[in-house]
Coordinates of C-alpha atoms in Angstrom, one line a residue:
M1 CA 125.5 50.5 2.9
S2 CA 127.2 51.8 -0.2
P3 CA 124.9 53.7 -2.6
D4 CA 126.1 51.3 -5.3
A5 CA 124.9 48.2 -3.4
T6 CA 121.8 46.3 -4.2
P7 CA 119.0 47.9 -1.9
D8 CA 118.6 46.0 1.3
P9 CA 114.9 45.3 2.0
Y10 CA 115.6 45.5 5.7
A11 CA 117.6 48.7 5.7
D12 CA 115.0 51.4 6.1
P13 CA 112.4 50.5 8.8
L14 CA 108.9 52.0 8.5
V15 CA 108.2 54.5 11.3
F16 CA 104.8 55.2 12.7
G17 CA 104.0 58.1 10.4
Q18 CA 104.8 56.0 7.2
R19 CA 102.6 53.2 8.5
L20 CA 99.8 55.6 9.2
Q21 CA 100.0 57.1 5.8
I22 CA 100.0 53.7 4.0
L23 CA 97.0 52.5 6.0
R24 CA 95.1 55.7 5.6
T25 CA 95.7 55.8 1.9
R26 CA 94.7 52.2 1.5
K27 CA 91.4 53.0 3.3
G28 CA 90.8 55.8 0.8
M29 CA 90.7 58.6 3.5
T30 CA 92.1 62.1 3.1
R31 CA 94.0 63.6 5.9
D32 CA 91.2 66.0 6.6
Q33 CA 88.7 63.1 6.8
L34 CA 90.8 61.1 9.3
G35 CA 91.6 64.2 11.3
G36 CA 87.9 65.1 11.5
L37 CA 87.0 61.6 12.7
M38 CA 89.6 62.0 15.4
G39 CA 88.3 65.4 16.4
L40 CA 91.5 66.9 15.1
S41 CA 92.7 68.5 11.9
G42 CA 94.2 67.3 8.6
S43 CA 97.3 69.2 9.5
W44 CA 97.7 67.2 12.7
V45 CA 97.5 64.0 10.6
K46 CA 100.1 65.4 8.2
G47 CA 102.4 66.3 11.1
V48 CA 102.3 62.7 12.4
E49 CA 102.8 61.2 9.0
T50 CA 105.8 63.4 8.1
G51 CA 107.4 62.9 11.5
R52 CA 107.0 66.6 12.5
L53 CA 104.8 65.4 15.4
K54 CA 105.8 62.6 17.8
T55 CA 104.0 59.2 17.8
P56 CA 100.7 59.8 19.6
K57 CA 99.8 58.3 23.0
L58 CA 98.4 54.8 23.2
E59 CA 94.7 55.8 23.4
V60 CA 95.1 57.9 20.3
V61 CA 96.9 55.1 18.5
L62 CA 94.1 52.7 19.4
R63 CA 91.5 55.1 18.1
L64 CA 93.4 55.4 14.8
A65 CA 93.6 51.7 14.5
E66 CA 89.8 51.4 15.0
L67 CA 89.1 54.0 12.4
L68 CA 91.5 52.4 9.9
R69 CA 90.1 48.9 10.6
V70 CA 93.6 47.6 11.4
R71 CA 93.4 43.9 12.3
N72 CA 96.8 43.7 13.9
L73 CA 97.9 46.7 16.0
A74 CA 101.5 45.9 15.0
D75 CA 100.7 46.9 11.4
L76 CA 100.2 50.4 12.6
T77 CA 102.8 50.6 15.5
G78 CA 105.6 48.2 14.6
D79 CA 107.9 47.8 17.6
Q80 CA 109.1 51.3 18.3
S81 CA 111.6 50.2 20.9
V82 CA 113.9 48.3 18.5
R83 CA 114.9 48.5 14.9
I84 CA 112.1 47.3 12.6
D85 CA 112.8 44.7 9.9
L86 CA 110.7 45.3 6.8
F87 CA 108.6 42.6 5.1
T88 CA 108.9 39.6 7.5
G89 CA 110.8 40.9 10.5
P90 CA 113.6 38.5 11.3
G91 CA 113.7 36.9 7.8
H92 CA 111.9 34.0 6.4
P93 CA 110.3 31.6 9.0
R94 CA 112.5 28.7 7.7
L95 CA 115.7 30.7 7.9
A96 CA 116.7 29.4 11.4
A97 CA 116.3 25.7 10.3
V98 CA 118.4 26.3 7.1
K99 CA 121.0 28.1 9.2
A100 CA 121.2 25.2 11.7
A101 CA 121.7 22.7 8.9
V102 CA 124.5 24.8 7.3
D103 CA 126.2 25.2 10.7
A104 CA 126.0 21.5 11.6
F105 CA 129.0 19.2 11.3
P106 CA 127.7 15.6 10.9
L107 CA 130.1 13.1 12.5
D108 CA 127.8 10.3 13.5
P109 CA 129.3 7.1 12.0
S110 CA 126.0 5.2 12.6
T111 CA 124.1 7.3 10.1
E112 CA 124.4 6.1 6.5
A113 CA 124.3 8.7 3.7
P114 CA 121.7 8.2 1.0
P115 CA 123.0 7.0 -2.4
L116 CA 124.3 9.8 -4.7
A117 CA 121.6 9.0 -7.3
H118 CA 118.9 9.5 -4.7
L119 CA 120.5 12.9 -3.7
E120 CA 120.7 13.9 -7.3
H121 CA 117.0 13.2 -7.8
R122 CA 116.0 15.1 -4.6
L123 CA 118.2 18.0 -5.7
A124 CA 116.6 18.1 -9.2
R125 CA 113.1 18.1 -7.6
A126 CA 114.1 21.0 -5.3
W127 CA 115.3 23.0 -8.3
G128 CA 112.1 22.3 -10.0
A129 CA 110.1 23.4 -7.0
R130 CA 112.2 26.6 -6.8
H131 CA 111.2 27.5 -10.4
T132 CA 107.5 26.5 -10.3
A133 CA 106.2 27.3 -6.8
P134 CA 104.8 30.8 -6.3
N135 CA 106.0 30.5 -2.6
H136 CA 109.3 29.1 -3.7
R137 CA 111.2 30.2 -0.6
E138 CA 108.8 28.3 1.6
V139 CA 109.0 25.2 -0.5
V140 CA 112.8 25.3 -0.8
G141 CA 113.3 26.2 2.8
A142 CA 111.4 23.1 3.8
L143 CA 113.6 20.8 1.6
L144 CA 117.0 22.4 2.3
P145 CA 117.8 21.3 5.9
D146 CA 117.6 17.5 5.1
L147 CA 119.3 18.0 1.7
I148 CA 122.2 19.9 3.3
R149 CA 122.7 17.3 6.1
D150 CA 122.5 14.4 3.7
A151 CA 124.9 16.0 1.2
Q152 CA 127.4 16.8 3.9
L153 CA 127.2 13.2 5.1
A154 CA 127.6 11.8 1.6
V155 CA 130.8 13.9 1.2
R156 CA 132.2 12.7 4.5
Q157 CA 131.5 9.0 3.8
A158 CA 132.9 9.3 0.2
Q159 CA 136.2 10.8 1.2
Q160 CA 138.1 7.6 0.4
A161 CA 135.9 6.4 -2.4
A162 CA 136.0 6.9 -6.2
N163 CA 132.7 8.8 -6.1
A164 CA 134.1 11.5 -3.8
P165 CA 134.3 14.2 -6.6
A166 CA 130.6 13.4 -7.5
A167 CA 129.6 13.8 -3.9
Q168 CA 131.4 17.2 -3.7
A169 CA 129.6 18.4 -6.9
I170 CA 126.3 17.5 -5.4
L171 CA 127.1 19.3 -2.1
S172 CA 128.3 22.4 -4.1
E173 CA 125.0 22.5 -5.9
V174 CA 123.0 22.1 -2.7
Y175 CA 124.9 25.1 -1.3
S176 CA 124.0 26.9 -4.5
L177 CA 120.3 26.2 -3.9
A178 CA 120.8 27.4 -0.3
Q179 CA 122.3 30.6 -1.5
F180 CA 119.2 31.4 -3.5
F181 CA 117.2 31.0 -0.2
V182 CA 119.6 32.9 2.0
A183 CA 120.0 35.9 -0.4
Y184 CA 118.2 39.0 0.8
Q185 CA 117.7 37.6 4.3
P186 CA 119.0 39.5 7.3
D187 CA 122.2 37.3 7.8
A188 CA 125.0 38.4 5.6
A189 CA 127.5 36.2 7.4
L190 CA 125.4 33.1 6.6
L191 CA 125.2 34.2 2.9
W192 CA 129.0 34.4 2.7
R193 CA 129.5 31.1 4.6
V194 CA 127.2 29.3 2.1
A195 CA 128.9 30.9 -0.9
E196 CA 132.4 30.0 0.3
R197 CA 131.4 26.4 1.1
G198 CA 129.9 26.1 -2.3
M199 CA 133.1 27.3 -3.9
V200 CA 135.3 24.9 -1.9
A201 CA 133.1 21.9 -2.7
A202 CA 133.1 22.9 -6.4
Q203 CA 136.9 23.1 -6.4
M204 CA 137.1 19.7 -4.7
S205 CA 134.8 18.2 -7.3
E206 CA 136.8 19.6 -10.3
D207 CA 133.5 19.5 -12.1
P208 CA 133.3 22.4 -14.6
H209 CA 129.6 22.9 -14.2
A210 CA 129.7 23.0 -10.4
L211 CA 132.6 25.4 -10.6
G212 CA 130.7 27.7 -12.9
V213 CA 127.6 27.7 -10.8
A214 CA 129.5 28.5 -7.6
A215 CA 131.5 31.3 -9.3
W216 CA 128.3 32.7 -10.8
L217 CA 126.7 33.0 -7.3
A218 CA 129.9 34.2 -5.7
A219 CA 130.2 37.0 -8.3
Q220 CA 126.7 38.1 -7.5
A221 CA 127.3 38.1 -3.8
H222 CA 130.4 40.4 -4.3
R223 CA 128.6 42.7 -6.7
D224 CA 125.5 43.1 -4.4
S225 CA 127.8 44.2 -1.6
G226 CA 128.5 47.5 -3.4
H227 CA 131.0 49.3 -5.7
G228 CA 134.0 48.4 -3.6
H229 CA 133.4 44.7 -4.3
F230 CA 133.0 45.0 -8.1
D231 CA 136.6 44.1 -8.8
A232 CA 136.2 41.0 -6.7
A233 CA 133.1 40.1 -8.7
D234 CA 135.0 40.5 -11.9
T235 CA 138.0 38.5 -10.7
V236 CA 135.8 35.5 -9.8
N237 CA 133.7 35.8 -12.9
L238 CA 136.4 36.3 -15.6
Q239 CA 138.9 33.8 -14.1
T240 CA 136.1 31.1 -14.2
L241 CA 135.3 32.1 -17.8
A242 CA 139.0 31.7 -18.7
Y243 CA 139.0 28.3 -17.1
L244 CA 135.8 27.2 -19.1
E245 CA 136.8 28.7 -22.4
P246 CA 138.9 25.8 -23.7
L247 CA 136.1 23.4 -22.9
L248 CA 133.4 25.3 -24.8
P249 CA 133.9 23.8 -28.3
D250 CA 132.9 20.4 -27.1
A251 CA 130.9 21.4 -24.0
D252 CA 127.5 20.0 -23.2
D253 CA 124.5 22.3 -22.8
E254 CA 124.9 22.8 -19.0
V255 CA 128.6 23.9 -19.3
L256 CA 127.8 26.2 -22.3
A257 CA 124.9 27.7 -20.4
I258 CA 126.8 28.4 -17.2
A259 CA 129.5 30.1 -19.4
G260 CA 126.8 32.2 -21.0
A261 CA 125.4 33.1 -17.6
L262 CA 128.8 34.2 -16.4
T263 CA 129.3 36.2 -19.5
F264 CA 126.1 38.1 -18.9
E265 CA 127.1 38.6 -15.2
A266 CA 130.3 40.4 -16.4
G267 CA 128.0 42.7 -18.5
Y268 CA 125.8 43.3 -15.5
T269 CA 128.7 44.4 -13.3
A270 CA 129.9 46.6 -16.2
A271 CA 126.5 48.2 -16.3
R272 CA 126.6 48.8 -12.5
R273 CA 129.8 50.7 -13.2
G274 CA 128.2 52.7 -15.9
E275 CA 130.3 51.2 -18.6
T276 CA 127.8 51.2 -21.5
G277 CA 130.0 49.7 -24.2
A278 CA 131.4 46.9 -22.1
A279 CA 127.9 46.0 -20.7
W280 CA 126.3 45.6 -24.1
R281 CA 129.4 43.9 -25.6
Y282 CA 129.1 41.2 -22.9
W283 CA 125.4 41.0 -23.5
D284 CA 126.0 40.4 -27.2
Q285 CA 128.5 37.6 -26.4
A286 CA 126.0 36.0 -24.0
R287 CA 123.3 36.1 -26.6
A288 CA 125.5 34.4 -29.1
M289 CA 126.1 31.6 -26.5
A290 CA 122.4 31.4 -25.9
D291 CA 121.8 30.9 -29.6
R292 CA 124.0 27.8 -29.5
L293 CA 121.6 26.2 -27.0
P294 CA 118.5 24.2 -28.1
A295 CA 115.4 26.4 -28.5
G296 CA 113.6 24.9 -25.5
Y297 CA 116.7 24.6 -23.2
Y298 CA 116.6 26.3 -19.8
H299 CA 119.5 26.1 -17.3
P300 CA 118.1 24.7 -14.1
V301 CA 120.1 27.0 -11.8
T302 CA 120.7 30.3 -13.6
S303 CA 117.7 30.3 -15.9
F304 CA 120.1 31.0 -18.8
S305 CA 118.4 30.4 -22.1
R306 CA 117.4 32.0 -25.3
A307 CA 114.2 33.1 -23.6
V308 CA 115.9 35.0 -20.8
M309 CA 118.1 37.2 -23.0
G310 CA 115.3 39.8 -23.4
A311 CA 115.0 40.1 -19.7
H312 CA 118.8 40.4 -19.4
A313 CA 118.7 43.3 -21.9
V314 CA 116.1 45.1 -19.7
T315 CA 118.5 44.7 -16.7
I316 CA 121.4 46.1 -18.6
A317 CA 119.4 49.2 -19.6
V318 CA 118.0 49.7 -16.1
E319 CA 121.5 49.5 -14.5
L320 CA 122.7 52.1 -17.0
H321 CA 119.8 54.3 -15.9
A322 CA 118.5 54.5 -19.5
G323 CA 114.8 54.8 -18.9
G324 CA 113.7 55.0 -22.5
E325 CA 116.0 52.1 -23.5
S326 CA 114.7 50.1 -20.6
V327 CA 111.1 50.5 -21.8
R328 CA 112.0 49.7 -25.3
Q329 CA 113.7 46.5 -24.2
A330 CA 110.8 45.6 -22.0
A331 CA 108.4 46.0 -25.0
A332 CA 110.7 43.7 -27.0
S333 CA 110.9 41.0 -24.3
D334 CA 108.2 38.5 -23.4
A335 CA 108.1 37.6 -19.7
M336 CA 105.7 34.8 -20.3
T337 CA 108.3 32.8 -22.2
I338 CA 110.3 32.6 -19.0
P339 CA 109.2 29.4 -17.3
S340 CA 110.7 30.1 -13.9
R341 CA 108.2 31.9 -11.7
P342 CA 110.9 33.7 -9.5
R343 CA 112.9 34.7 -12.6
R344 CA 109.7 36.0 -14.3
A345 CA 108.9 38.0 -11.2
R346 CA 112.4 39.4 -11.1
H347 CA 112.1 40.4 -14.7
R348 CA 108.8 42.3 -13.9
I349 CA 110.7 44.1 -11.1
E350 CA 113.4 45.2 -13.6
E351 CA 110.6 46.3 -16.0
A352 CA 109.0 48.3 -13.1
R353 CA 112.4 50.0 -12.4
G354 CA 112.6 50.9 -16.1
Y355 CA 109.1 52.4 -16.2
Q356 CA 109.8 54.5 -13.1
L357 CA 113.1 55.7 -14.7
D358 CA 111.0 56.6 -17.8
G359 CA 108.5 58.7 -15.8
Q360 CA 105.7 56.1 -15.9
P361 CA 105.1 55.4 -12.2
D362 CA 101.6 54.0 -12.6
V363 CA 102.9 51.4 -15.1
A364 CA 105.7 50.6 -12.7
L365 CA 103.2 49.9 -9.9
A366 CA 101.0 47.7 -12.2
T367 CA 104.1 45.8 -13.3
L368 CA 105.1 45.2 -9.7
A369 CA 101.6 43.8 -9.1
Q370 CA 102.3 41.4 -12.0
A371 CA 105.5 40.4 -10.4
H372 CA 103.6 39.6 -7.2
E373 CA 101.2 37.4 -9.1
A374 CA 104.1 35.4 -10.6
A375 CA 106.1 34.9 -7.3
P376 CA 105.0 36.8 -4.2
E377 CA 108.2 35.9 -2.2
T378 CA 110.5 37.2 -4.9
V379 CA 108.9 40.7 -4.7
Q380 CA 108.6 40.5 -0.9
Y381 CA 112.3 40.3 -0.4
N382 CA 113.4 42.6 -3.2
G383 CA 114.8 46.0 -2.2
Y384 CA 114.1 47.6 -5.5
A385 CA 110.4 46.7 -5.4
K386 CA 110.2 48.1 -1.9
R387 CA 111.9 51.4 -2.9
I388 CA 109.4 51.9 -5.8
V389 CA 106.4 51.3 -3.6
L390 CA 107.6 53.6 -0.8
E391 CA 108.4 56.4 -3.2
E392 CA 105.0 56.2 -4.9
A393 CA 103.2 56.0 -1.6
E394 CA 104.3 59.6 -1.1
S395 CA 103.2 60.7 -4.6
K396 CA 101.2 63.9 -5.1
S397 CA 98.6 61.8 -7.0
P398 CA 95.9 60.5 -4.6
G399 CA 95.1 57.5 -6.9
R400 CA 98.8 56.6 -7.1
R401 CA 99.3 56.9 -3.4
R402 CA 96.3 54.6 -2.9
R403 CA 97.6 52.0 -5.3
A404 CA 101.1 52.1 -3.8
S405 CA 99.7 51.7 -0.3
E406 CA 97.5 48.8 -1.3
L407 CA 100.5 47.2 -2.9
A408 CA 102.6 47.8 0.3
V409 CA 100.1 45.9 2.3
K410 CA 99.9 43.1 -0.2
L411 CA 103.7 42.8 -0.2
G412 CA 103.7 42.5 3.6
M413 CA 105.7 45.7 4.1
L414 CA 103.9 46.5 7.3
A415 CA 104.9 43.3 9.1
A416 CA 106.8 44.0 12.2

């Protein structure tokens, strides 16, 4: 993976020694204490934890598990014969069902598609669940398979009808919802398949809002792939903004909001490049667009609103590696004004990155705990959160190591 890419939460499997250190620290034991209970030395424990010594034999592993009160032996051992996936192993439990629905090709003429109004209502409810449920991936993952199949069927049956563009717009937004679920799962090919299908459906619909949402997600997928894809992200982003610009004087709130979201994304990519002036210039433009929206408006897909601009400022500062500015922006923003649980959790993660950059690791860990309270699944699948926890689990401060280890367990980072 490119060093400029968004951290992959599956990229760095926990080895036995790391697991032992996390579990020992969570238990509040020193290396000397654990070594003494094993009839060995603290230096032996250190050797195992740092990888200087090989993984012990089974009887020793079982004794360690007993002393550390490990409920599931896999928490300590993982599966040493294959690559270990962090957090939830092979991805979210509902990933296979979502993938099967994406890959299906409905041709059965005997099955009648639901009315478009019914699909729109179900889609709106799914977006609402995505923003309000703490376990939003689980909830959305349960709704997506039927939504995908029914939206595909609606498009097929509307091909010769006047409502074909509307059906394509719904299908595009269903794929957009699916992309939120598929992001940060261990199936990059599926992510790109969903993104591309969303773009095609949006183009078929000729709906400005659908096109904007699909482009917004495609630009993110390109940018998260690393520095070599930043130009592609900008191309999708800026061309879509150019398409939307003539519509903005008379645009409704949804179109104005997606244009604002795209404008911020251009600033986000500039910040990833280290282009300070361009990053903040785009942020200023996006803020001006947010100010044109009603005070309580909140875009149902991107979360773009007046309330989210403070969070966006934190993100820009963090991506520019400006620790002090990140903390200043975090102090000026109010996460509680963000109604979306996953977006609020992501903001907390960005704040935690800022605090770590600013040399405040204890505040960073506390902020990650707040993110977990807002939306556990957002933190669980976030590579930046994982990186902070693992780094602080090796801190020289015993208290910080313990807090980081406790958080690692809470986040499910030991799951095989």
